[in-house]
Structures are given as C-alpha cells and as structure tokens.
Amino acid sequence: MDMKKRIHLELRNRTPSDVRELVLDNCRSVEGKIEGLTAEFVNLEFLSLINVGLISVSNLPKLAKLKKLELSDNRISGGLDVLAEKLPNLTHLNLSGNKLKDISTLEPLKKLENLKSLDLFNCEVTNLNDYRESVFKLLPQLTYLDGYDMEDREASDSDGEVDGEGVDDDEGEEEEDEDGEEEDFDEEDDDEEDEEEVEGEDDDDEVSGDEEDDEFGQDGEVEDEDEDEDEDEEAEAGKGQKRKREAEDEDDDEDDEDDD
C-alpha cells in the first residue's frame, strides 16, 4: 500500500487536525520521499515511518507540535537540516538502520534545541572511534544516545515516551467502556453471591424448623404414651375396687343367711 492510501486509512473519518499519532510503518514511499503528509496535521505529536524506503526527508511538512519521529530502517544518508527547520519541538529522533556514515551528517541536529534522545543503532557512524563522546560533544542538548546517557545509565520508560502518545480519544473511550463492563460484571457477581447467601440462610432456617417439628412430634408421642399408661392404671385400679366391693357384698349376704 502506498503512503497516501495508508494515511487516508489511518484517518478513519477524522480530520488531520484531530490526529495526535500517525503510524505509517511498512507502507511504500514514492521515489523514496514522503508523500500525502501535509501541514494540516497541526496537532501531530508522534509520527512513525519505519521501513518505508525513504531516501530523503525533504518533503516533510512543518509540524510544530511533533515531539517524536521514528525513521528507522530506511536509506537516509543526509539532508537532516530539514528536520531542524520543520520540527522545532522534536525531542526524540530514531534514525537506526539508515545510511549515516559520518559525524558531520548529524551537525544540522544542533539546531534542535529540545532534542533529548537520539538513536543511531546499526548505522555505520556508530563504528567510528570515540563515537559516543563525539556525538555528545556535537549535540550537548542530548540526554540519551542509543538509550544511554553520558554515564552509561539507561533511559527510563518515562523518558522514552511522549505525553499522551499512542492514546486517541476513541481508544480511551473504549478502554473506559471495557472497564465499566468489567465493573458491571463484578457487581452482578456480588449480587448473585448475596442471593446465594440469603437462599442458604433460608435453607438453614427450614432445616432448623423441620428439626424442631421432629422434636415436638417426639415429645407429643411420649406424652401420649404416658397418658395411655395412666388410663390403663386407673382402669386396673377401678376393676380392683369393683372386685373388692363384690367380695364384700357376698360376705354380707352369707352373714344374713347365717342369722336366719
């Protein structure tokens, strides 16, 4: 895909002024030059043109807010004065894997007063004696060269990032929506757990009630048995008294006959 079509695709129905980050890696440049990128991208802060076959950056438009430029794995051998002219606020520049051979080709970068980080990995210039010392001397505004400062301390993650880099408003809203959905799921799970706990308590209450009913039932049976035994004893006692009265009556009748 050529660079013009890629830029149109990346816009995604936005206007150029809405774009803060533009990644055009691996598309095709025409005659090794930038094509389709205009000064309308007034709010662009991050531009990536990795492996697009660039020979020159002469067609680069003025991008006053651009802070980070990725130009690695191209065929750029010079002409860096355009960067100083068109990108006055550039802080991070990656020229790794290009055709830069001499320290002198970096001299135009002296005009980039805000440049903090420069990467030249896999460029021939890195093979020169005293390469690091020479670059730091040429560009005193630099803090990091190839990811390390003058004392060989590695750059922190925060030093390698542009404020707000890689986060468009639409993407931010999507992340918020995802977070909101996750929170909703968490709330639903909590509600389900609460319902399960309530049901568990109801089941416990029912079990307790059944146990109490069983106990009451057993007590009732015992009481019934006690009452039955009492009635039997009373009946036996009544029979005994009746037999005793009958015996006494017989004795009285015999006494009367003897008197006669």
PDB file of C-alpha atoms in Angstrom:
ATOM      1  CA  MET A   1       0.000   0.000   0.000  1.00  0.00           C
ATOM      2  CA  ASP A   2       1.357   3.418  -0.902  1.00  0.00           C
ATOM      3  CA  MET A   3       1.777   6.168   1.659  1.00  0.00           C
ATOM      4  CA  LYS A   4      -1.187   8.289   0.509  1.00  0.00           C
ATOM      5  CA  LYS A   5      -3.660   5.429   0.824  1.00  0.00           C
ATOM      6  CA  ARG A   6      -2.217   4.448   4.173  1.00  0.00           C
ATOM      7  CA  ILE A   7      -2.666   7.981   5.528  1.00  0.00           C
ATOM      8  CA  HIS A   8      -6.288   8.026   4.324  1.00  0.00           C
ATOM      9  CA  LEU A   9      -6.880   4.669   6.014  1.00  0.00           C
ATOM     10  CA  GLU A  10      -5.317   5.820   9.278  1.00  0.00           C
ATOM     11  CA  LEU A  11      -7.524   8.905   9.417  1.00  0.00           C
ATOM     12  CA  ARG A  12     -10.625   6.721   9.996  1.00  0.00           C
ATOM     13  CA  ASN A  13     -13.076   9.521   9.188  1.00  0.00           C
ATOM     14  CA  ARG A  14     -11.161  12.017  11.331  1.00  0.00           C
ATOM     15  CA  THR A  15      -9.759  15.303  10.124  1.00  0.00           C
ATOM     16  CA  PRO A  16      -5.953  15.700  10.103  1.00  0.00           C
ATOM     17  CA  SER A  17      -6.155  18.222  12.940  1.00  0.00           C
ATOM     18  CA  ASP A  18      -7.713  15.551  15.199  1.00  0.00           C
ATOM     19  CA  VAL A  19      -4.726  13.201  14.855  1.00  0.00           C
ATOM     20  CA  ARG A  20      -2.019  13.159  17.522  1.00  0.00           C
ATOM     21  CA  GLU A  21      -0.341   9.888  16.498  1.00  0.00           C
ATOM     22  CA  LEU A  22       0.242   8.593  12.977  1.00  0.00           C
ATOM     23  CA  VAL A  23       1.866   5.231  12.234  1.00  0.00           C
ATOM     24  CA  LEU A  24       2.736   4.551   8.584  1.00  0.00           C
ATOM     25  CA  ASP A  25       5.236   1.701   9.051  1.00  0.00           C
ATOM     26  CA  ASN A  26       5.947  -0.659   6.120  1.00  0.00           C
ATOM     27  CA  CYS A  27       3.968   1.249   3.507  1.00  0.00           C
ATOM     28  CA  ARG A  28       5.620   2.297   0.188  1.00  0.00           C
ATOM     29  CA  SER A  29       7.097   5.718  -0.405  1.00  0.00           C
ATOM     30  CA  VAL A  30       7.217   7.145  -3.928  1.00  0.00           C
ATOM     31  CA  GLU A  31      10.781   7.697  -5.162  1.00  0.00           C
ATOM     32  CA  GLY A  32      11.993   7.440  -1.570  1.00  0.00           C
ATOM     33  CA  LYS A  33      10.160  10.586  -0.453  1.00  0.00           C
ATOM     34  CA  ILE A  34       7.339  11.387   1.960  1.00  0.00           C
ATOM     35  CA  GLU A  35       4.007  11.695   0.172  1.00  0.00           C
ATOM     36  CA  GLY A  36       0.493  12.654   1.333  1.00  0.00           C
ATOM     37  CA  LEU A  37       1.562  14.125   4.675  1.00  0.00           C
ATOM     38  CA  THR A  38       0.605  17.811   4.941  1.00  0.00           C
ATOM     39  CA  ALA A  39       0.827  20.714   7.383  1.00  0.00           C
ATOM     40  CA  GLU A  40      -2.872  20.119   8.191  1.00  0.00           C
ATOM     41  CA  PHE A  41      -1.710  17.663  10.861  1.00  0.00           C
ATOM     42  CA  VAL A  42      -1.204  20.615  13.182  1.00  0.00           C
ATOM     43  CA  ASN A  43      -1.618  18.604  16.414  1.00  0.00           C
ATOM     44  CA  LEU A  44       0.538  15.630  15.434  1.00  0.00           C
ATOM     45  CA  GLU A  45       2.935  14.663  18.228  1.00  0.00           C
ATOM     46  CA  PHE A  46       4.131  11.203  17.133  1.00  0.00           C
ATOM     47  CA  LEU A  47       4.996  10.122  13.592  1.00  0.00           C
ATOM     48  CA  SER A  48       6.352   6.700  12.645  1.00  0.00           C
ATOM     49  CA  LEU A  49       7.801   5.999   9.177  1.00  0.00           C
ATOM     50  CA  ILE A  50       9.682   2.762   9.838  1.00  0.00           C
ATOM     51  CA  ASN A  51      10.786   0.733   6.790  1.00  0.00           C
ATOM     52  CA  VAL A  52       9.023   2.770   4.112  1.00  0.00           C
ATOM     53  CA  GLY A  53      12.022   3.078   1.738  1.00  0.00           C
ATOM     54  CA  LEU A  54      12.817   6.728   2.465  1.00  0.00           C
ATOM     55  CA  ILE A  55      15.937   8.201   0.889  1.00  0.00           C
ATOM     56  CA  SER A  56      15.161  11.799   1.790  1.00  0.00           C
ATOM     57  CA  VAL A  57      13.012  13.729   4.282  1.00  0.00           C
ATOM     58  CA  SER A  58      12.893  16.824   2.089  1.00  0.00           C
ATOM     59  CA  ASN A  59       9.094  16.596   1.617  1.00  0.00           C
ATOM     60  CA  LEU A  60       8.395  16.666   5.344  1.00  0.00           C
ATOM     61  CA  PRO A  61       5.781  19.355   6.150  1.00  0.00           C
ATOM     62  CA  LYS A  62       6.103  21.776   9.048  1.00  0.00           C
ATOM     63  CA  LEU A  63       4.772  20.021  12.179  1.00  0.00           C
ATOM     64  CA  ALA A  64       5.301  22.417  15.053  1.00  0.00           C
ATOM     65  CA  LYS A  65       3.934  20.089  17.752  1.00  0.00           C
ATOM     66  CA  LEU A  66       5.743  16.921  16.697  1.00  0.00           C
ATOM     67  CA  LYS A  67       7.823  15.505  19.562  1.00  0.00           C
ATOM     68  CA  LYS A  68       8.802  12.019  18.434  1.00  0.00           C
ATOM     69  CA  LEU A  69       9.859  10.898  14.954  1.00  0.00           C
ATOM     70  CA  GLU A  70      10.622   7.277  14.004  1.00  0.00           C
ATOM     71  CA  LEU A  71      12.676   6.935  10.794  1.00  0.00           C
ATOM     72  CA  SER A  72      14.477   3.638  11.402  1.00  0.00           C
ATOM     73  CA  ASP A  73      15.238   1.037   8.714  1.00  0.00           C
ATOM     74  CA  ASN A  74      15.244   3.428   5.754  1.00  0.00           C
ATOM     75  CA  ARG A  75      18.025   4.606   3.390  1.00  0.00           C
ATOM     76  CA  ILE A  76      18.574   8.152   4.609  1.00  0.00           C
ATOM     77  CA  SER A  77      22.182   9.321   4.206  1.00  0.00           C
ATOM     78  CA  GLY A  78      21.892  13.041   4.918  1.00  0.00           C
ATOM     79  CA  GLY A  79      19.720  16.122   4.480  1.00  0.00           C
ATOM     80  CA  LEU A  80      18.848  16.302   8.187  1.00  0.00           C
ATOM     81  CA  ASP A  81      18.708  20.102   8.133  1.00  0.00           C
ATOM     82  CA  VAL A  82      15.049  19.771   7.089  1.00  0.00           C
ATOM     83  CA  LEU A  83      14.266  18.257  10.498  1.00  0.00           C
ATOM     84  CA  ALA A  84      15.609  21.301  12.311  1.00  0.00           C
ATOM     85  CA  GLU A  85      13.638  23.596  10.029  1.00  0.00           C
ATOM     86  CA  LYS A  86      10.277  21.779  10.074  1.00  0.00           C
ATOM     87  CA  LEU A  87      10.204  20.167  13.541  1.00  0.00           C
ATOM     88  CA  PRO A  88      11.274  22.827  16.072  1.00  0.00           C
ATOM     89  CA  ASN A  89       9.917  20.966  19.132  1.00  0.00           C
ATOM     90  CA  LEU A  90      11.281  17.498  18.366  1.00  0.00           C
ATOM     91  CA  THR A  91      12.538  15.684  21.491  1.00  0.00           C
ATOM     92  CA  HIS A  92      13.035  12.071  20.277  1.00  0.00           C
ATOM     93  CA  LEU A  93      14.559  11.031  16.953  1.00  0.00           C
ATOM     94  CA  ASN A  94      15.225   7.466  15.816  1.00  0.00           C
ATOM     95  CA  LEU A  95      17.497   7.086  12.762  1.00  0.00           C
ATOM     96  CA  SER A  96      18.579   3.492  13.421  1.00  0.00           C
ATOM     97  CA  GLY A  97      19.359   1.334  10.405  1.00  0.00           C
ATOM     98  CA  ASN A  98      19.998   4.170   7.949  1.00  0.00           C
ATOM     99  CA  LYS A  99      22.999   5.085   5.757  1.00  0.00           C
ATOM    100  CA  LEU A 100      24.589   7.645   8.063  1.00  0.00           C
ATOM    101  CA  LYS A 101      28.392   7.313   7.917  1.00  0.00           C
ATOM    102  CA  ASP A 102      29.963  10.466   9.333  1.00  0.00           C
ATOM    103  CA  ILE A 103      29.529  12.560  12.462  1.00  0.00           C
ATOM    104  CA  SER A 104      29.287  15.637  10.236  1.00  0.00           C
ATOM    105  CA  THR A 105      25.957  14.446   8.804  1.00  0.00           C
ATOM    106  CA  LEU A 106      24.491  14.926  12.311  1.00  0.00           C
ATOM    107  CA  GLU A 107      25.576  18.543  12.595  1.00  0.00           C
ATOM    108  CA  PRO A 108      22.208  20.027  11.481  1.00  0.00           C
ATOM    109  CA  LEU A 109      20.631  18.450  14.572  1.00  0.00           C
ATOM    110  CA  LYS A 110      22.403  21.067  16.693  1.00  0.00           C
ATOM    111  CA  LYS A 111      19.516  23.405  15.847  1.00  0.00           C
ATOM    112  CA  LEU A 112      17.012  21.053  17.522  1.00  0.00           C
ATOM    113  CA  GLU A 113      17.299  22.683  20.925  1.00  0.00           C
ATOM    114  CA  ASN A 114      14.735  20.361  22.558  1.00  0.00           C
ATOM    115  CA  LEU A 115      16.246  17.106  21.307  1.00  0.00           C
ATOM    116  CA  LYS A 116      16.752  14.779  24.289  1.00  0.00           C
ATOM    117  CA  SER A 117      17.090  11.331  22.713  1.00  0.00           C
ATOM    118  CA  LEU A 118      18.813  10.172  19.508  1.00  0.00           C
ATOM    119  CA  ASP A 119      19.064   6.569  18.278  1.00  0.00           C
ATOM    120  CA  LEU A 120      21.611   5.547  15.618  1.00  0.00           C
ATOM    121  CA  PHE A 121      21.751   1.758  16.074  1.00  0.00           C
ATOM    122  CA  ASN A 122      23.031  -0.133  13.029  1.00  0.00           C
ATOM    123  CA  CYS A 123      24.284   2.995  11.302  1.00  0.00           C
ATOM    124  CA  GLU A 124      27.901   2.987  10.060  1.00  0.00           C
ATOM    125  CA  VAL A 125      28.648   6.093  12.101  1.00  0.00           C
ATOM    126  CA  THR A 126      28.443   4.012  15.293  1.00  0.00           C
ATOM    127  CA  ASN A 127      31.626   2.161  14.232  1.00  0.00           C
ATOM    128  CA  LEU A 128      33.786   5.284  14.453  1.00  0.00           C
ATOM    129  CA  ASN A 129      36.310   5.676  17.249  1.00  0.00           C
ATOM    130  CA  ASP A 130      35.011   7.783  20.133  1.00  0.00           C
ATOM    131  CA  TYR A 131      31.573   7.736  18.509  1.00  0.00           C
ATOM    132  CA  ARG A 132      29.597   8.401  21.707  1.00  0.00           C
ATOM    133  CA  GLU A 133      31.914  11.104  23.009  1.00  0.00           C
ATOM    134  CA  SER A 134      31.882  12.838  19.628  1.00  0.00           C
ATOM    135  CA  VAL A 135      28.084  12.867  19.352  1.00  0.00           C
ATOM    136  CA  PHE A 136      27.570  14.145  22.902  1.00  0.00           C
ATOM    137  CA  LYS A 137      30.119  16.872  22.217  1.00  0.00           C
ATOM    138  CA  LEU A 138      28.437  17.835  18.930  1.00  0.00           C
ATOM    139  CA  LEU A 139      24.931  17.766  20.433  1.00  0.00           C
ATOM    140  CA  PRO A 140      25.217  18.997  24.044  1.00  0.00           C
ATOM    141  CA  GLN A 141      21.427  19.201  24.410  1.00  0.00           C
ATOM    142  CA  LEU A 142      21.225  15.375  24.175  1.00  0.00           C
ATOM    143  CA  THR A 143      20.453  13.376  27.316  1.00  0.00           C
ATOM    144  CA  TYR A 144      20.391   9.899  25.743  1.00  0.00           C
ATOM    145  CA  LEU A 145      22.251   8.385  22.790  1.00  0.00           C
ATOM    146  CA  ASP A 146      21.139   4.889  21.773  1.00  0.00           C
ATOM    147  CA  GLY A 147      19.191   4.587  25.017  1.00  0.00           C
ATOM    148  CA  TYR A 148      22.018   5.565  27.431  1.00  0.00           C
ATOM    149  CA  ASP A 149      23.265   8.839  28.851  1.00  0.00           C
ATOM    150  CA  MET A 150      26.902  10.000  29.077  1.00  0.00           C
ATOM    151  CA  GLU A 151      27.385   7.956  32.250  1.00  0.00           C
ATOM    152  CA  ASP A 152      26.021   4.812  30.545  1.00  0.00           C
ATOM    153  CA  ARG A 153      22.821   4.944  32.553  1.00  0.00           C
ATOM    154  CA  GLU A 154      19.820   3.516  30.717  1.00  0.00           C
ATOM    155  CA  ALA A 155      16.887   5.757  29.850  1.00  0.00           C
ATOM    156  CA  SER A 156      13.782   5.239  31.952  1.00  0.00           C
ATOM    157  CA  ASP A 157      10.458   4.382  30.326  1.00  0.00           C
ATOM    158  CA  SER A 158       9.069   7.843  31.044  1.00  0.00           C
ATOM    159  CA  ASP A 159      11.978   9.450  29.161  1.00  0.00           C
ATOM    160  CA  GLY A 160      11.175   7.365  26.099  1.00  0.00           C
ATOM    161  CA  GLU A 161       7.517   8.357  25.899  1.00  0.00           C
ATOM    162  CA  VAL A 162       5.656  11.343  24.537  1.00  0.00           C
ATOM    163  CA  ASP A 163       2.846  12.727  26.695  1.00  0.00           C
ATOM    164  CA  GLY A 164      -0.397  11.127  25.607  1.00  0.00           C
ATOM    165  CA  GLU A 165       1.426   9.048  22.999  1.00  0.00           C
ATOM    166  CA  GLY A 166      -0.496   6.182  21.497  1.00  0.00           C
ATOM    167  CA  VAL A 167      -3.806   7.098  23.110  1.00  0.00           C
ATOM    168  CA  ASP A 168      -6.514   8.578  20.913  1.00  0.00           C
ATOM    169  CA  ASP A 169      -9.767   9.811  22.384  1.00  0.00           C
ATOM    170  CA  ASP A 170     -11.709   6.960  20.779  1.00  0.00           C
ATOM    171  CA  GLU A 171      -9.353   4.353  22.223  1.00  0.00           C
ATOM    172  CA  GLY A 172      -9.604   5.975  25.640  1.00  0.00           C
ATOM    173  CA  GLU A 173     -13.400   5.765  25.496  1.00  0.00           C
ATOM    174  CA  GLU A 174     -13.218   2.105  24.507  1.00  0.00           C
ATOM    175  CA  GLU A 175     -10.974   1.367  27.482  1.00  0.00           C
ATOM    176  CA  GLU A 176     -13.395   3.188  29.778  1.00  0.00           C
ATOM    177  CA  ASP A 177     -16.293   1.161  28.346  1.00  0.00           C
ATOM    178  CA  GLU A 178     -14.405  -2.075  28.940  1.00  0.00           C
ATOM    179  CA  ASP A 179     -13.634  -1.034  32.496  1.00  0.00           C
ATOM    180  CA  GLY A 180     -17.280  -0.136  33.003  1.00  0.00           C
ATOM    181  CA  GLU A 181     -18.415  -3.523  31.691  1.00  0.00           C
ATOM    182  CA  GLU A 182     -15.968  -5.290  33.991  1.00  0.00           C
ATOM    183  CA  GLU A 183     -17.331  -3.321  36.938  1.00  0.00           C
ATOM    184  CA  ASP A 184     -20.906  -4.262  35.942  1.00  0.00           C
ATOM    185  CA  PHE A 185     -19.942  -7.928  35.806  1.00  0.00           C
ATOM    186  CA  ASP A 186     -18.335  -7.633  39.229  1.00  0.00           C
ATOM    187  CA  GLU A 187     -21.498  -6.070  40.654  1.00  0.00           C
ATOM    188  CA  GLU A 188     -23.651  -8.821  39.113  1.00  0.00           C
ATOM    189  CA  ASP A 189     -21.374 -11.469  40.615  1.00  0.00           C
ATOM    190  CA  ASP A 190     -21.644  -9.787  44.013  1.00  0.00           C
ATOM    191  CA  ASP A 191     -25.459  -9.704  43.730  1.00  0.00           C
ATOM    192  CA  GLU A 192     -25.549 -13.383  42.813  1.00  0.00           C
ATOM    193  CA  GLU A 193     -23.330 -14.245  45.769  1.00  0.00           C
ATOM    194  CA  ASP A 194     -25.607 -12.245  48.091  1.00  0.00           C
ATOM    195  CA  GLU A 195     -28.675 -14.053  46.744  1.00  0.00           C
ATOM    196  CA  GLU A 196     -26.979 -17.413  47.250  1.00  0.00           C
ATOM    197  CA  GLU A 197     -26.106 -16.484  50.823  1.00  0.00           C
ATOM    198  CA  VAL A 198     -29.743 -15.462  51.524  1.00  0.00           C
ATOM    199  CA  GLU A 199     -31.029 -18.704  49.990  1.00  0.00           C
ATOM    200  CA  GLY A 200     -28.523 -20.635  52.084  1.00  0.00           C
ATOM    201  CA  GLU A 201     -29.806 -18.912  55.233  1.00  0.00           C
ATOM    202  CA  ASP A 202     -33.423 -19.715  54.276  1.00  0.00           C
ATOM    203  CA  ASP A 203     -32.482 -23.358  53.771  1.00  0.00           C
ATOM    204  CA  ASP A 204     -30.835 -23.415  57.196  1.00  0.00           C
ATOM    205  CA  ASP A 205     -33.983 -21.921  58.749  1.00  0.00           C
ATOM    206  CA  GLU A 206     -36.137 -24.571  57.065  1.00  0.00           C
ATOM    207  CA  VAL A 207     -33.869 -27.356  58.297  1.00  0.00           C
ATOM    208  CA  SER A 208     -33.982 -25.956  61.822  1.00  0.00           C
ATOM    209  CA  GLY A 209     -37.769 -25.757  61.625  1.00  0.00           C
ATOM    210  CA  ASP A 210     -38.012 -29.365  60.474  1.00  0.00           C
ATOM    211  CA  GLU A 211     -35.763 -30.463  63.325  1.00  0.00           C
ATOM    212  CA  GLU A 212     -37.901 -28.570  65.837  1.00  0.00           C
ATOM    213  CA  ASP A 213     -41.061 -30.153  64.392  1.00  0.00           C
ATOM    214  CA  ASP A 214     -39.475 -33.588  64.754  1.00  0.00           C
ATOM    215  CA  GLU A 215     -38.595 -32.837  68.360  1.00  0.00           C
ATOM    216  CA  PHE A 216     -42.108 -31.606  69.091  1.00  0.00           C
ATOM    217  CA  GLY A 217     -43.512 -34.685  67.391  1.00  0.00           C
ATOM    218  CA  GLN A 218     -41.417 -36.999  69.543  1.00  0.00           C
ATOM    219  CA  ASP A 219     -42.422 -35.139  72.717  1.00  0.00           C
ATOM    220  CA  GLY A 220     -46.056 -35.395  71.722  1.00  0.00           C
ATOM    221  CA  GLU A 221     -45.725 -39.146  71.202  1.00  0.00           C
ATOM    222  CA  VAL A 222     -44.085 -39.561  74.583  1.00  0.00           C
ATOM    223  CA  GLU A 223     -46.839 -37.573  76.250  1.00  0.00           C
ATOM    224  CA  ASP A 224     -49.486 -39.681  74.511  1.00  0.00           C
ATOM    225  CA  GLU A 225     -47.826 -42.865  75.715  1.00  0.00           C
ATOM    226  CA  ASP A 226     -47.714 -41.527  79.299  1.00  0.00           C
ATOM    227  CA  GLU A 227     -51.423 -40.654  79.151  1.00  0.00           C
ATOM    228  CA  ASP A 228     -52.280 -44.140  77.833  1.00  0.00           C
ATOM    229  CA  GLU A 229     -50.338 -45.765  80.679  1.00  0.00           C
ATOM    230  CA  ASP A 230     -52.113 -43.560  83.251  1.00  0.00           C
ATOM    231  CA  GLU A 231     -55.531 -44.535  81.840  1.00  0.00           C
ATOM    232  CA  ASP A 232     -54.607 -48.216  81.949  1.00  0.00           C
ATOM    233  CA  GLU A 233     -53.519 -47.921  85.577  1.00  0.00           C
ATOM    234  CA  GLU A 234     -56.730 -46.111  86.500  1.00  0.00           C
ATOM    235  CA  ALA A 235     -58.791 -48.778  84.748  1.00  0.00           C
ATOM    236  CA  GLU A 236     -56.998 -51.571  86.606  1.00  0.00           C
ATOM    237  CA  ALA A 237     -57.482 -49.745  89.876  1.00  0.00           C
ATOM    238  CA  GLY A 238     -61.187 -49.353  89.145  1.00  0.00           C
ATOM    239  CA  LYS A 239     -61.520 -53.060  88.393  1.00  0.00           C
ATOM    240  CA  GLY A 240     -59.777 -53.922  91.638  1.00  0.00           C
ATOM    241  CA  GLN A 241     -62.120 -51.763  93.689  1.00  0.00           C
ATOM    242  CA  LYS A 242     -65.113 -53.247  91.931  1.00  0.00           C
ATOM    243  CA  ARG A 243     -63.959 -56.791  92.691  1.00  0.00           C
ATOM    244  CA  LYS A 244     -63.369 -55.789  96.300  1.00  0.00           C
ATOM    245  CA  ARG A 245     -66.883 -54.374  96.635  1.00  0.00           C
ATOM    246  CA  GLU A 246     -68.386 -57.505  95.093  1.00  0.00           C
ATOM    247  CA  ALA A 247     -66.491 -59.700  97.574  1.00  0.00           C
ATOM    248  CA  GLU A 248     -67.716 -57.600 100.479  1.00  0.00           C
ATOM    249  CA  ASP A 249     -71.290 -57.848  99.242  1.00  0.00           C
ATOM    250  CA  GLU A 250     -71.023 -61.657  99.081  1.00  0.00           C
ATOM    251  CA  ASP A 251     -69.723 -61.750 102.666  1.00  0.00           C
ATOM    252  CA  ASP A 252     -72.659 -59.647 103.825  1.00  0.00           C
ATOM    253  CA  ASP A 253     -75.133 -61.999 102.124  1.00  0.00           C
ATOM    254  CA  GLU A 254     -73.596 -65.029 103.833  1.00  0.00           C
ATOM    255  CA  ASP A 255     -73.808 -63.326 107.225  1.00  0.00           C
ATOM    256  CA  ASP A 256     -77.523 -62.618 106.671  1.00  0.00           C
ATOM    257  CA  GLU A 257     -78.213 -66.273 105.807  1.00  0.00           C
ATOM    258  CA  ASP A 258     -76.483 -67.430 108.968  1.00  0.00           C
ATOM    259  CA  ASP A 259     -78.646 -65.137 111.080  1.00  0.00           C
ATOM    260  CA  ASP A 260     -81.775 -66.631 109.557  1.00  0.00           C
TER     261      ASP A 260
END
